[in-house]
C-alpha cells in the first residue's frame, strides 16, 4: 500500500501588502499595524487563529492607509478569506469585505483591471443571487480575455464553472457547463495529462457526463485520472480514492459489477478495514418503502449482519433485529444485497469479513 500523504492542490493565498507600505515614519499606528500584519502572516504559516489576526490587521491597516488605498482593499480581502464560517452572517460579512475591496480597486484601477478579479470572485462566492454571481463571473472571464492570455482565461473559466456547480445548479447549469467545456478544451490541447488542471477538469466534466447519463464518457474520464495517479505518484491521494469510488458507482449503474471489482480492491488497499465501526458502502441502493406501511404512516428499522466477500460483494444477509414488520426486512435485505464494499485485506490479501448495518425507514411528516 502506498503511504498516505497530505492532499495536493490546496494552498492558502493571501493578498500581499506592498513594501512601500512600511516606508513611512514609524508612528505608533504604523508600528501597531506592522506588528499585527506580521502576526497575521505567522498565523497563516501556522494555520492558527487566522481570522482573529486578519481582522486586527485589517482594522489597524485601514486607519493607517485610509479608505481608498489598495493596501486597505488587500487587507479586506485577507480578512474575508480568513472568515471560515458558513452561516448567513459569515457569508454576508465576507461579501461586504469583498465589495469594499472591489469598490476601492475599481476606483484606483478601473473596472477592467486584473486587480479586481480576486474581489469579484469573492463576491460571486458569497452572494445568494445566482444571476449576480453569473454576472460577476462573466466579468472575470471578460477581464481575462482582454489580457490575451489563453491559459489565464481557461483558469478563470474553470473557476467560474466550479463555483456555479457548487452553489447555483440547476439555475446556472448551462453557464457552468459552457465555462467547463471551454476550459477543458484548452487544458486537453495544451497541458500534459498529469497536470493538476487536467485532473480537476476531468472530475468536473465526468460529473456533467454522469448528470446527462453519459456513463461511458464519465468512466473514460475517471479511468484516465486513476491511470495518471498510478503512473505518476508513489503514494495514495484523496483524488485517486474519489475517482475509484465514482467508477464503482458508474459501473454498478450500468450493471457492470465485475468492472467495479478492481476499483473496490484498489480502495481496500488504500483504506484499512475498521473493525470497530460500521463499514461504509462504496455503492448503495436505497431500500423501497413498503407501500402498505407508507399508507399506514408506519416507521420501521432493520439491523442486519452480512459478509463482504473478497471482491466486495454482499453475501449471506441475516436480520439481527427489526421493528415494524417483515416487509421492512424484505426491502432492507433486497437493497443491501446490491451494495458494494471495499473488502478487508489481511497480509496484502483480500479476505471475507462480517459487518453490520442498520436501515431506518421514516416517513417525512
Short mmCIF file of C-alpha atoms in Angstrom, two decimals:
data_model
loop_
_atom_site.label_atom_id
_atom_site.label_comp_id
_atom_site.label_asym_id
_atom_site.label_seq_id
_atom_site.Cartn_x
_atom_site.Cartn_y
_atom_site.Cartn_z
CA UNK A 1 0.00 0.00 0.00
CA UNK A 2 1.29 3.39 -0.93
CA UNK A 3 1.96 5.60 2.11
CA UNK A 4 -0.58 8.37 2.69
CA UNK A 5 0.46 11.97 2.20
CA UNK A 6 -1.31 15.26 2.56
CA UNK A 7 -3.81 16.37 -0.05
CA UNK A 8 -2.33 18.02 -3.09
CA UNK A 9 -3.51 21.10 -4.93
CA UNK A 10 -4.57 23.11 -1.90
CA UNK A 11 -2.75 26.31 -0.97
CA UNK A 12 -3.67 29.35 1.08
CA UNK A 13 -3.44 32.52 -0.93
CA UNK A 14 -3.39 35.96 0.63
CA UNK A 15 -3.05 39.42 -0.83
CA UNK A 16 0.36 40.96 -0.27
CA UNK A 17 0.91 44.42 1.16
CA UNK A 18 3.46 46.36 -0.86
CA UNK A 19 6.88 47.01 0.61
CA UNK A 20 6.34 50.74 0.39
CA UNK A 21 3.62 50.37 2.98
CA UNK A 22 6.26 50.33 5.67
CA UNK A 23 8.39 53.12 4.29
CA UNK A 24 6.74 55.92 6.22
CA UNK A 25 7.91 57.10 9.61
CA UNK A 26 7.29 54.57 12.34
CA UNK A 27 4.43 56.23 14.15
CA UNK A 28 2.58 54.37 16.87
CA UNK A 29 -0.18 53.48 14.44
CA UNK A 30 2.28 52.18 11.86
CA UNK A 31 4.13 50.19 14.48
CA UNK A 32 0.92 48.62 15.77
CA UNK A 33 -0.20 47.72 12.27
CA UNK A 34 3.22 46.36 11.32
CA UNK A 35 3.14 44.02 14.30
CA UNK A 36 -0.45 43.00 13.58
CA UNK A 37 0.36 42.24 9.96
CA UNK A 38 3.38 40.15 10.90
CA UNK A 39 1.18 38.27 13.37
CA UNK A 40 -1.27 37.64 10.53
CA UNK A 41 1.48 36.22 8.33
CA UNK A 42 2.60 33.99 11.19
CA UNK A 43 -0.98 32.83 11.73
CA UNK A 44 -1.18 31.87 8.06
CA UNK A 45 2.08 29.91 8.34
CA UNK A 46 0.90 28.01 11.42
CA UNK A 47 -2.76 27.83 10.34
CA UNK A 48 -3.86 29.05 13.77
CA UNK A 49 -6.10 32.00 14.72
CA UNK A 50 -6.03 33.34 11.16
CA UNK A 51 -9.42 35.04 11.33
CA UNK A 52 -8.63 36.96 14.51
CA UNK A 53 -5.21 38.05 13.20
CA UNK A 54 -6.63 39.08 9.81
CA UNK A 55 -9.39 41.13 11.44
CA UNK A 56 -6.93 43.07 13.61
CA UNK A 57 -4.55 43.69 10.69
CA UNK A 58 -7.47 44.94 8.61
CA UNK A 59 -8.83 47.32 11.26
CA UNK A 60 -5.40 48.79 12.06
CA UNK A 61 -4.34 48.94 8.43
CA UNK A 62 -7.47 50.81 7.37
CA UNK A 63 -6.59 53.55 9.85
CA UNK A 64 -3.02 53.77 8.54
CA UNK A 65 -3.78 53.72 4.81
CA UNK A 66 -7.25 55.26 4.64
CA UNK A 67 -10.44 54.15 2.96
CA UNK A 68 -9.25 54.35 -0.65
CA UNK A 69 -5.87 52.62 -0.66
CA UNK A 70 -5.01 49.37 -2.43
CA UNK A 71 -3.49 48.11 0.81
CA UNK A 72 -6.82 48.58 2.59
CA UNK A 73 -8.51 46.61 -0.18
CA UNK A 74 -5.96 43.82 0.13
CA UNK A 75 -6.37 43.70 3.89
CA UNK A 76 -10.14 43.46 3.44
CA UNK A 77 -9.66 40.53 1.06
CA UNK A 78 -7.32 38.82 3.53
CA UNK A 79 -9.90 39.23 6.29
CA UNK A 80 -12.72 37.94 4.07
CA UNK A 81 -10.72 34.83 3.16
CA UNK A 82 -9.95 34.21 6.83
CA UNK A 83 -13.63 34.07 7.85
CA UNK A 84 -14.19 30.33 7.87
CA UNK A 85 -17.82 30.03 8.95
CA UNK A 86 -20.65 29.10 6.61
CA UNK A 87 -23.66 30.66 8.30
CA UNK A 88 -25.62 33.57 6.87
CA UNK A 89 -23.82 36.15 8.98
CA UNK A 90 -20.35 34.94 7.93
CA UNK A 91 -21.33 34.90 4.27
CA UNK A 92 -22.73 38.42 4.49
CA UNK A 93 -19.58 39.68 6.21
CA UNK A 94 -17.35 38.16 3.56
CA UNK A 95 -19.46 39.70 0.80
CA UNK A 96 -19.29 43.12 2.46
CA UNK A 97 -15.49 42.95 2.70
CA UNK A 98 -15.06 41.78 -0.89
CA UNK A 99 -17.40 44.51 -2.12
CA UNK A 100 -15.44 47.15 -0.19
CA UNK A 101 -12.22 45.89 -1.77
CA UNK A 102 -13.80 45.80 -5.24
CA UNK A 103 -15.02 49.39 -5.00
CA UNK A 104 -11.57 50.59 -3.94
CA UNK A 105 -9.79 48.69 -6.69
CA UNK A 106 -12.23 49.79 -9.40
CA UNK A 107 -11.76 53.38 -8.33
CA UNK A 108 -7.97 53.03 -8.43
CA UNK A 109 -7.52 50.78 -11.48
CA UNK A 110 -10.75 50.65 -13.47
CA UNK A 111 -13.48 48.05 -14.00
CA UNK A 112 -11.39 46.06 -16.49
CA UNK A 113 -8.34 45.76 -14.27
CA UNK A 114 -6.91 42.41 -13.25
CA UNK A 115 -6.62 43.77 -9.72
CA UNK A 116 -10.40 43.42 -9.29
CA UNK A 117 -10.59 39.69 -10.06
CA UNK A 118 -9.99 38.41 -6.53
CA UNK A 119 -12.70 40.68 -5.13
CA UNK A 120 -15.15 39.76 -7.93
CA UNK A 121 -14.62 36.06 -7.30
CA UNK A 122 -15.13 36.62 -3.59
CA UNK A 123 -18.42 38.44 -4.17
CA UNK A 124 -19.62 35.71 -6.54
CA UNK A 125 -18.76 33.07 -3.94
CA UNK A 126 -20.73 34.79 -1.19
CA UNK A 127 -23.83 36.16 -2.89
CA UNK A 128 -27.16 34.37 -2.69
CA UNK A 129 -28.15 35.57 -6.14
CA UNK A 130 -27.36 33.17 -8.99
CA UNK A 131 -27.82 35.96 -11.53
CA UNK A 132 -25.46 38.25 -9.65
CA UNK A 133 -22.83 35.54 -9.33
CA UNK A 134 -23.09 34.70 -13.02
CA UNK A 135 -22.66 38.37 -13.93
CA UNK A 136 -19.60 38.73 -11.70
CA UNK A 137 -18.02 35.58 -13.09
CA UNK A 138 -18.70 36.71 -16.65
CA UNK A 139 -16.88 39.95 -15.81
CA UNK A 140 -13.89 37.94 -14.55
CA UNK A 141 -13.69 35.93 -17.76
CA UNK A 142 -14.00 39.08 -19.88
CA UNK A 143 -11.12 40.70 -17.97
CA UNK A 144 -9.02 37.59 -18.52
CA UNK A 145 -9.77 37.63 -22.25
CA UNK A 146 -8.72 41.28 -22.51
CA UNK A 147 -5.28 40.25 -21.23
CA UNK A 148 -4.96 37.86 -24.20
CA UNK A 149 -3.52 35.08 -22.06
CA UNK A 150 -5.34 31.85 -23.02
CA UNK A 151 -4.12 29.85 -20.02
CA UNK A 152 -5.37 32.51 -17.63
CA UNK A 153 -8.70 32.61 -19.47
CA UNK A 154 -9.06 28.84 -19.08
CA UNK A 155 -8.23 29.02 -15.37
CA UNK A 156 -10.86 31.71 -14.81
CA UNK A 157 -13.43 29.77 -16.84
CA UNK A 158 -12.76 26.69 -14.75
CA UNK A 159 -13.05 28.70 -11.53
CA UNK A 160 -16.37 30.10 -12.76
CA UNK A 161 -17.69 26.65 -13.69
CA UNK A 162 -16.66 25.15 -10.35
CA UNK A 163 -18.37 27.90 -8.39
CA UNK A 164 -21.60 27.73 -10.38
CA UNK A 165 -21.73 23.95 -9.98
CA UNK A 166 -21.13 24.20 -6.26
CA UNK A 167 -23.66 26.91 -5.47
CA UNK A 168 -26.05 27.65 -8.32
CA UNK A 169 -27.01 24.49 -10.16
CA UNK A 170 -29.58 23.95 -11.60
CA UNK A 171 -30.24 27.68 -12.16
CA UNK A 172 -26.90 28.23 -13.89
CA UNK A 173 -26.25 24.73 -15.22
CA UNK A 174 -25.83 25.89 -18.82
CA UNK A 175 -23.38 28.65 -17.89
CA UNK A 176 -21.37 26.26 -15.74
CA UNK A 177 -21.24 23.64 -18.48
CA UNK A 178 -20.18 26.23 -21.07
CA UNK A 179 -17.31 27.51 -18.92
CA UNK A 180 -16.22 23.97 -18.07
CA UNK A 181 -16.16 22.87 -21.71
CA UNK A 182 -14.18 25.94 -22.78
CA UNK A 183 -11.58 25.41 -20.05
CA UNK A 184 -11.37 21.68 -20.71
CA UNK A 185 -10.79 22.22 -24.41
CA UNK A 186 -7.78 24.41 -23.64
CA UNK A 187 -6.39 22.07 -20.96
CA UNK A 188 -6.62 18.99 -23.15
CA UNK A 189 -4.94 20.72 -26.08
CA UNK A 190 -2.15 22.41 -24.14
CA UNK A 191 -1.41 20.63 -20.85
CA UNK A 192 0.05 17.19 -20.11
CA UNK A 193 -2.40 14.61 -18.80
CA UNK A 194 -0.80 14.65 -15.34
CA UNK A 195 -1.29 18.42 -14.91
CA UNK A 196 -3.37 19.33 -11.88
CA UNK A 197 -5.75 21.35 -14.05
CA UNK A 198 -6.37 18.37 -16.33
CA UNK A 199 -7.23 16.17 -13.36
CA UNK A 200 -9.62 18.73 -11.90
CA UNK A 201 -11.23 19.25 -15.29
CA UNK A 202 -11.69 15.52 -15.82
CA UNK A 203 -13.52 15.29 -12.49
CA UNK A 204 -15.80 18.19 -13.36
CA UNK A 205 -16.55 17.00 -16.89
CA UNK A 206 -17.21 13.48 -15.58
CA UNK A 207 -19.85 14.92 -13.25
CA UNK A 208 -21.54 16.65 -16.20
CA UNK A 209 -21.42 13.42 -18.23
CA UNK A 210 -22.91 11.44 -15.34
CA UNK A 211 -25.67 14.00 -14.91
CA UNK A 212 -26.61 13.55 -18.57
CA UNK A 213 -26.38 9.74 -18.18
CA UNK A 214 -23.36 9.60 -20.49
CA UNK A 215 -21.81 6.99 -18.25
CA UNK A 216 -19.24 5.71 -20.75
CA UNK A 217 -17.82 9.21 -21.20
CA UNK A 218 -17.67 9.73 -17.44
CA UNK A 219 -15.96 6.37 -16.97
CA UNK A 220 -13.33 7.25 -19.57
CA UNK A 221 -12.52 10.48 -17.74
CA UNK A 222 -12.28 8.85 -14.33
CA UNK A 223 -10.20 5.93 -15.57
CA UNK A 224 -7.78 8.47 -17.02
CA UNK A 225 -7.43 10.05 -13.57
CA UNK A 226 -6.73 6.66 -11.99
CA UNK A 227 -4.11 5.92 -14.65
CA UNK A 228 -2.40 9.28 -14.09
CA UNK A 229 -2.06 8.60 -10.37
CA UNK A 230 -0.91 5.02 -10.93
CA UNK A 231 1.76 6.14 -13.40
CA UNK A 232 2.99 9.30 -11.73
CA UNK A 233 2.61 9.06 -7.96
CA UNK A 234 4.16 6.66 -5.47
CA UNK A 235 1.63 7.47 -2.73
CA UNK A 236 -2.14 7.44 -2.23
CA UNK A 237 -4.10 10.59 -2.89
CA UNK A 238 -7.65 11.60 -2.00
CA UNK A 239 -8.44 12.41 -5.64
CA UNK A 240 -7.42 8.89 -6.66
CA UNK A 241 -9.67 7.46 -3.95
CA UNK A 242 -12.55 9.63 -5.16
CA UNK A 243 -12.05 8.53 -8.78
CA UNK A 244 -12.15 4.84 -7.78
CA UNK A 245 -15.30 5.42 -5.73
CA UNK A 246 -17.10 7.22 -8.56
CA UNK A 247 -16.12 4.48 -11.01
CA UNK A 248 -17.67 1.83 -8.76
CA UNK A 249 -20.98 3.71 -8.73
CA UNK A 250 -20.94 4.25 -12.50
CA UNK A 251 -20.13 0.62 -13.32
CA UNK A 252 -22.85 -0.58 -10.95
CA UNK A 253 -25.38 1.79 -12.53
CA UNK A 254 -24.64 0.09 -15.85
CA UNK A 255 -24.83 -3.40 -14.36
CA UNK A 256 -21.10 -3.96 -14.85
CA UNK A 257 -20.30 -5.24 -11.37
CA UNK A 258 -17.20 -7.13 -12.42
CA UNK A 259 -15.67 -3.94 -13.85
CA UNK A 260 -16.30 -2.29 -10.48
CA UNK A 261 -14.44 -5.01 -8.58
CA UNK A 262 -10.91 -3.83 -9.33
CA UNK A 263 -11.81 -0.40 -8.00
CA UNK A 264 -13.25 -1.93 -4.81
CA UNK A 265 -9.96 -3.75 -4.36
CA UNK A 266 -7.95 -0.60 -5.06
CA UNK A 267 -9.83 1.30 -2.35
CA UNK A 268 -9.44 -1.62 0.05
CA UNK A 269 -5.67 -1.38 -0.34
CA UNK A 270 -5.77 2.36 0.32
CA UNK A 271 -8.23 2.41 3.25
CA UNK A 272 -7.78 -0.15 6.05
CA UNK A 273 -10.85 -2.04 7.27
CA UNK A 274 -12.05 -0.61 10.60
CA UNK A 275 -13.21 -3.46 12.81
CA UNK A 276 -14.60 -1.11 15.46
CA UNK A 277 -17.11 0.67 13.23
CA UNK A 278 -19.75 0.06 10.60
CA UNK A 279 -18.17 -0.12 7.17
CA UNK A 280 -19.13 2.49 4.58
CA UNK A 281 -20.51 1.10 1.30
CA UNK A 282 -18.85 2.28 -1.89
CA UNK A 283 -22.10 1.83 -3.77
CA UNK A 284 -25.54 1.62 -2.24
CA UNK A 285 -29.12 1.26 -3.37
CA UNK A 286 -31.77 2.80 -1.15
CA UNK A 287 -34.49 0.40 0.02
CA UNK A 288 -38.02 0.82 -1.23
CA UNK A 289 -40.51 1.93 1.40
CA UNK A 290 -43.19 -0.78 1.59
CA UNK A 291 -46.35 0.74 0.13
CA UNK A 292 -48.62 -0.72 2.78
CA UNK A 293 -46.51 0.72 5.58
CA UNK A 294 -46.32 4.06 3.83
CA UNK A 295 -50.12 4.26 3.52
CA UNK A 296 -50.41 3.46 7.21
CA UNK A 297 -47.77 6.03 8.14
CA UNK A 298 -45.66 3.32 9.80
CA UNK A 299 -41.94 3.69 10.54
CA UNK A 300 -39.51 0.83 10.90
CA UNK A 301 -35.89 -0.23 11.26
CA UNK A 302 -33.83 -3.29 10.38
CA UNK A 303 -30.43 -4.36 11.75
CA UNK A 304 -28.59 -6.82 9.50
CA UNK A 305 -25.33 -8.73 9.55
CA UNK A 306 -23.69 -9.95 6.37
CA UNK A 307 -20.42 -10.98 4.79
CA UNK A 308 -18.37 -8.81 2.45
CA UNK A 309 -16.54 -11.22 0.18
CA UNK A 310 -13.09 -10.84 -1.35
CA UNK A 311 -14.49 -8.82 -4.27
CA UNK A 312 -16.59 -6.50 -2.12
CA UNK A 313 -19.96 -8.17 -2.80
CA UNK A 314 -22.53 -8.61 -0.01
CA UNK A 315 -23.31 -12.22 0.84
CA UNK A 316 -25.38 -14.15 3.40
CA UNK A 317 -27.50 -11.33 4.79
CA UNK A 318 -29.27 -12.12 8.06
CA UNK A 319 -31.61 -9.99 10.15
CA UNK A 320 -30.44 -9.48 13.72
CA UNK A 321 -33.25 -7.20 14.83
CA UNK A 322 -36.14 -5.34 13.28
CA UNK A 323 -39.02 -3.09 14.17
CA UNK A 324 -42.14 -2.63 12.08
CA UNK A 325 -42.69 -5.94 10.39
CA UNK A 326 -41.37 -8.41 7.87
CA UNK A 327 -41.96 -6.18 4.81
CA UNK A 328 -39.32 -3.78 6.12
CA UNK A 329 -36.94 -6.74 6.48
CA UNK A 330 -37.54 -7.90 2.90
CA UNK A 331 -36.99 -4.40 1.49
CA UNK A 332 -33.84 -3.84 3.55
CA UNK A 333 -32.30 -7.17 2.57
CA UNK A 334 -33.07 -6.64 -1.12
CA UNK A 335 -31.32 -3.26 -1.08
CA UNK A 336 -28.24 -4.34 0.89
CA UNK A 337 -27.65 -7.33 -1.36
CA UNK A 338 -26.90 -4.85 -4.17
CA UNK A 339 -24.34 -2.84 -2.21
CA UNK A 340 -20.58 -2.92 -2.81
CA UNK A 341 -17.82 -2.54 -0.25
CA UNK A 342 -14.05 -2.39 -0.09
CA UNK A 343 -13.12 -5.87 1.15
CA UNK A 344 -10.98 -6.48 4.18
CA UNK A 345 -7.28 -7.10 3.50
CA UNK A 346 -5.04 -9.28 5.66
CA UNK A 347 -1.34 -9.58 4.86
CA UNK A 348 -1.96 -7.98 1.48
CA UNK A 349 -4.71 -10.44 0.51
CA UNK A 350 -8.48 -9.80 0.40
CA UNK A 351 -10.50 -11.94 2.82
CA UNK A 352 -14.18 -12.39 3.61
CA UNK A 353 -15.30 -10.45 6.67
CA UNK A 354 -18.55 -9.71 8.52
CA UNK A 355 -20.08 -6.31 9.17
CA UNK A 356 -23.42 -4.91 10.26
CA UNK A 357 -25.73 -2.10 9.18
CA UNK A 358 -28.99 -0.58 10.39
CA UNK A 359 -31.50 0.84 7.95
CA UNK A 360 -34.20 3.16 9.26
CA UNK A 361 -37.50 3.70 7.47
CA UNK A 362 -39.08 7.04 8.36
CA UNK A 363 -41.90 8.94 6.70
CA UNK A 364 -41.45 12.68 6.44
CA UNK A 365 -44.27 14.24 8.40
#
